[in-house]
Amino acid sequence: MKKRIAGISLVLALIALGTAGAATLDRFDGTYIAEGSSFRYFYTPTTTDQKVAANTQDGLVEQDRYSRFVPSLAESWSSNPDFTEWTFNLRKGIMWVDSKGAKTAYEITADDFVEGFRHVADPKNGIKNLSKDIRKLIFGLNNYYLDLVDIDSGKKKDITRDKALAAFEGVGVKALDKYTVTYKLNVPTPFFLSFLVMELFLPVEKDFLAQVGPDFGVGKDKLLYSGAYYISDWQRDKQIVFKANPFYWDAKTIKVKTINLQKVTDPNVTVQMFQRGELSQADLAADQVKALAGTKWAASIYSDPPAADRFSVTYWFVQNFSSSNPEWKAFINNLNFRKALSYGIDRVKLNELDDPYKPASVIRNTVIPEGQIYDEKGRDYSDYPGIKEIRAAGNYYNKAKAREYLAKALAELTDGKGNIKGVQAAKVDMKPVAEFQVDGKLPLQMLYVHFNDPTDTKRALLLKAMLEDAFGKENIDVQFGQVIDDMFAESVEPRRFDMIYDNFRFGFADPSAQLGRLITDGGINDGQYSDPEYDKLVDEAAKKYILSERYKIFAKAEALFLDRCYVIPWKMGGSVYTITKVVPFTSPKGGFGITRFKYKGMVVEKDPITVKRYEQLKAAFLKELAAVNTK
Amino acid sequence: MGSYILKRLGQSLVTVVIVVVSVFMLLRLMPNSGYFTREDYVNMDQAARTAYLRNLGVLDNPFVQLAHFAGGLMKGDLGRSISLYPRSPVSSIIAEKAPYSLCFGLASIIISMSLGLGLGVLMARHKDGFADWMGTLYVTVVRAIPSLIWLFFIQLWISGLMGWPMIFYLDRPVSWILPTISFSLAGLGWYAIWLRRFMVDEENRDYVKFATSKGLPRTRVMRGHILRNAMVVLVQYFPQQILLTIAGSLLIESLYNIPGMGGLLVSAVRQQDNPIVQTIVLLYAVLGVLGVFLGDLLMAFVDPRIKLADCSGKGA
Amino acid sequence: MKNDYAQLPVGLFRPAPFDEAAAELTGYAPYSYWRSTFRTFIRNPISVGLLLVIVVFCAMGFLYPVFSNVDPNRVDLETSQWNLSPQSGHPFGTDGLGRDLWARTWHGTRTSMLLGFIIAVLDVGIGMVVGALWGYVRRLDRPMTELYNVLNNVPQPVILVLLPYILRPGFWTIIIALCSTGWIGIARFVRNKVISIRDAEYNVASRCLGTPLHRMISRNVLPYLVSVLIMEAALTIPYSIGSEVYLGFIGLGLPLDTVSLGNLVNLGKNNFMLYPYQLAWPTAIVAAITISFYIVGNRFSDASDPRNHV
């Protein structure tokens, strides 16, 4: 542990040196688009909520600017050999702070972490992000939760609610003494630390919670602060002001003392405000980048996908293997057709809608994001054999190959006269999304379902043009269906689609976070395919606890999964251009939990960072990162 | 008079109750799926989703929910938001947002009323003259072209031209100018065109011709006869307009990022935040009905010929 | 006297011989309501000019899609064809997917005009029937007034958001949503008119003089109502077109793969800084159409007012 802390302070010293020349500011002016729901930091449906949670509260551990897990409110930890029991030792004498930045009488203790989890685990509190995966991970939690649910619904009557609440004693989150918390898990979890950076594992002061009752988090004075900042001012739908917490355990790393976030919904206004010097940072859409070309700002616009917010998100096309459209069902269950589809989609062109400059920079062919998880030797999971080749392939689009595979598929599926074997004319009833007639002949009719918003509609139109170009209009006819606002309930769950696209965040630091829920009947197996061979590999991998062995089998599973085209991954989240006065690589980096929203350690300069400077900093940072990871 | 007022209030109450109850029931027609995002569906299983909905109280029988709402209302409790700002008391949300809309609304009413009525008089007085022509042109443009278009250009061009902030800041009065103007423009046209029309109508009346022919100076005819009689028709709308400024404007408030009431109703309906929707509908209905009632009182006050009890049959 | 007109400038006046038949005519004016309305209307060059604008836009909107084979939703896979500024081949330029804005604008004009016409016809049709009943049948007055109060106090956003959930978002849903609140205003207007005309002095007098009912309706009541209704219809059209733009802005408009002026304006607005023409064309057409309808409606209402007939 000591070594790590020493490492951090060395890094901090380096930052201090690196920025010594430029004038730094102790203020950051930013924007947010949607008002947060509340300051109840356990429940963070919007990014604004996540910003609040990440900056006003600290968890047991956090991720540093190299994405490593480092001590936060816990100063050290250990686990038993099979990773089912984790013990955390807290810092002593850290106090909760109120919305005036004053120390309260409450100390942050082990009980606060237990209390926080008790709050999260009670269904009455409506903490939606308590996922079923986590309920099944923490010992005793699922039963406790479901008991309470059954009591509330009147299904279970043999026990009172109070008694059921008392059963929290049996859940595997405990305070051994004032400064020691333990978590007992159902399955060996070597990557448990990546759960602890989620908002669900934040602490709350019991007495204060009891005092504010249902008002917890409805205003800035209705919560206490354990993080680097407290909320000093807040106007709903207008402004949130963070001020540095003077009693923060790591106060010396906080360079920026005031963070002022304003609600600005129009991105064009954001850019104007930045140009007028009212903001420290503005994210730019492709069109705005174009509009700024040739101005003095152009030298400071850069895009840094791996550092962007949504990097750990992967977008993929989902195909419906059990579609009620008989033509599509026949085709999609044919591997050659799926390959033809995969070759027929020009990912770069699709992304050109979002980024006309470097559309290829965010293409992703794999499910698991790169640069997120490393084995014990410091090797990136995405560099494992099988995966590495798929990544290297880049844009899969290849019209000739698409036609070749389509020809194979047509040979297998049709009688050569345009009739699809075994498919009769039928009416496809996917109301209210769509309703259409299929005739059992070519062209194959497919229903692509999308949101009724400008970008999604454009993407759909482009995809249609692309597929009809690659396969020929005589072979495919893409139809559209729209969902109003709930893709899942309107389209995914009732299987009212042939193809949709969706995106999923890599939730915790293990390939099983995605691969484990893509198995037959898995949580996000929305296409309802089934491949026993893949299921078996995933199952096998999950039983290995040495990371390199575990990753090797997972990589094999993922490669097989991708080769059989059960979903078509096509890009990562991100690709946001930015113009900023924040020195890159100074704040925490990480795709898990709420880490990426932390402003801790951020350094703001007077002038925008130029692309040149960014390149230099990036080269230096990558060198440091490589050194850190192989250590 | 007293019994008339009581009767009117009784009728108004019935209207408000019907409005609130019908919206309340309409809201229950919406599918519950709106309470979950795509991510929620990935995270939550059926049991968790049902539990969540039950705790929001949206699974109860609509009539039970209605009784609950009415009960809370009696105690002055409007409930708490369930999805837009979960758990925040609805009353405090409205108390935070309404002042913005009210201030802009009232300021713009003062501006649009004084300028609009002035323009209306000018247009009526110089009927078919230059002022009338320009005024008509203005009103036509403001009323005919979708307001989104000209509001957008006002924000874009005038803020650029004058170097004013593009959005509203509480502590920078210069940023209040454009939203106030934007709020006023449509109202200004409304007052001008209707006053002109009513005045022109009155001008053709026999009593005006008589007054003119007996030698009354034109200014006196204008002020004492035409304007006064024309205002009687117009004045009944004033109270409702003033009261409903609380509703704000979705377009203007979203363009200038004013944290007012404008977008609240739309986002609350969309996110199925029933407690907020109910409260707003109740509030607007009460104010709307009250405004009509006050308008009738005001009209009777301005025009002594009008006896309130007589027009009760015509309703609100 | 006789010598006086000889002093008048020659050429301006000429003596008219006495004509008995012509003298008879002054006793009974061959008054035709519609002819007078029409005559008063076309006397004003602005009205005629704007009517012409409407006719031209209608013709373009309804004929272009028939005679042109350019698909307004045809996406160009060649990115060099995206966001082209106006040039030959693409008189209005292309949008962010290489779709031809010329074609889109006229298809959009058709959609929006159609929307406006249908809403106007429905609103006025329902409003007229209900309003007439409301005015004539005294028993209906109470419940109808209550219905009016209720509908008037249900905030429109509630209906606009709820309807697409119950139906599907689309052309007819927008029409139903806008009509659901529009007709009652017109009905109330008609009702007030009917009541005031029914009890107006000249009608009472007419009745006393024994004018038959059909003549009362055709000569005394209908002219007033028809002018009012046509004006309402003419004003509903720009209002509906404007509403569609507004609904698009708050995300409740037509599906975005439907080409309409509202969708074009809102898509253009997003790119205004970079490609101003993408907003300019649809905006200009929306403005021209709405202003024309508004003025023509008002002028027609003036022209159709029997008091303005000479």
Short mmCIF file of C-alpha atoms in Angstrom, two decimals, chain A residues 266 268 272 286-288 290-291 349 352-353 432-433 450 452-454 457-459 461-462 465-466 469 480 482-485 490, chain C residues 73 75-79 82-83 95-97 99 164-165 167-169 251 253-257 267 269-275:
data_model
loop_
_atom_site.label_atom_id
_atom_site.label_comp_id
_atom_site.label_asym_id
_atom_site.label_seq_id
_atom_site.Cartn_x
_atom_site.Cartn_y
_atom_site.Cartn_z
CA ASP A 266 -27.99 24.40 -26.78
CA ASN A 268 -24.12 26.33 -30.03
CA GLN A 272 -20.32 30.98 -27.94
CA ALA A 286 -18.72 17.78 -35.61
CA ASP A 287 -20.60 20.69 -37.16
CA GLN A 288 -19.27 23.08 -34.57
CA LYS A 290 -16.34 22.75 -38.85
CA ALA A 291 -17.73 26.15 -37.95
CA LYS A 349 -19.58 5.91 -43.02
CA GLU A 352 -19.32 10.00 -40.36
CA LEU A 353 -22.69 11.36 -39.29
CA PRO A 432 -47.74 -0.59 -32.73
CA VAL A 433 -44.17 -0.35 -34.03
CA HIS A 450 -35.07 3.26 -34.31
CA ASN A 452 -37.64 9.17 -33.55
CA ASP A 453 -34.76 11.61 -33.09
CA PRO A 454 -32.69 13.37 -35.75
CA THR A 457 -33.35 8.74 -38.10
CA LYS A 458 -30.38 9.81 -40.19
CA ARG A 459 -28.50 6.68 -39.19
CA LEU A 461 -31.77 6.12 -43.54
CA LEU A 462 -28.07 5.74 -44.16
CA ALA A 465 -29.15 3.01 -48.34
CA MET A 466 -26.00 1.09 -47.45
CA ASP A 469 -26.54 -0.75 -52.15
CA PHE A 480 -38.52 1.36 -40.58
CA GLN A 482 -40.16 3.91 -34.64
CA VAL A 483 -40.29 3.81 -30.89
CA ILE A 484 -41.50 6.84 -29.02
CA ASP A 485 -39.27 6.86 -25.98
CA GLU A 490 -41.92 -0.93 -26.99
CA ASN C 73 -35.52 10.67 -48.71
CA VAL C 75 -29.68 9.17 -49.18
CA ASP C 76 -26.45 9.69 -51.03
CA LEU C 77 -23.76 7.22 -49.99
CA GLU C 78 -21.13 9.55 -51.38
CA THR C 79 -20.24 11.87 -48.51
CA TRP C 82 -23.58 15.88 -48.24
CA ASN C 83 -24.30 19.47 -47.20
CA ASP C 95 -28.73 18.26 -46.39
CA GLY C 96 -26.49 16.24 -44.08
CA LEU C 97 -27.33 12.99 -45.86
CA ARG C 99 -30.88 14.54 -49.72
CA PRO C 164 -48.97 9.77 -29.30
CA TYR C 165 -48.78 7.24 -26.49
CA LEU C 167 -52.25 6.32 -30.75
CA ARG C 168 -48.97 6.27 -32.67
CA PRO C 169 -47.03 9.38 -33.51
CA GLY C 251 -39.96 16.61 -30.00
CA GLY C 253 -43.88 16.37 -34.14
CA LEU C 254 -44.20 14.10 -37.13
CA PRO C 255 -41.83 11.12 -37.42
CA LEU C 256 -38.55 12.48 -38.69
CA ASP C 257 -38.50 10.41 -41.84
CA LEU C 267 -33.34 20.05 -38.79
CA LYS C 269 -32.06 25.10 -37.23
CA ASN C 270 -29.51 22.69 -35.77
CA ASN C 271 -27.08 23.42 -38.58
CA PHE C 272 -27.88 27.07 -39.03
CA MET C 273 -24.43 28.38 -38.20
CA LEU C 274 -22.80 26.22 -40.80
CA TYR C 275 -25.38 25.74 -43.52
#
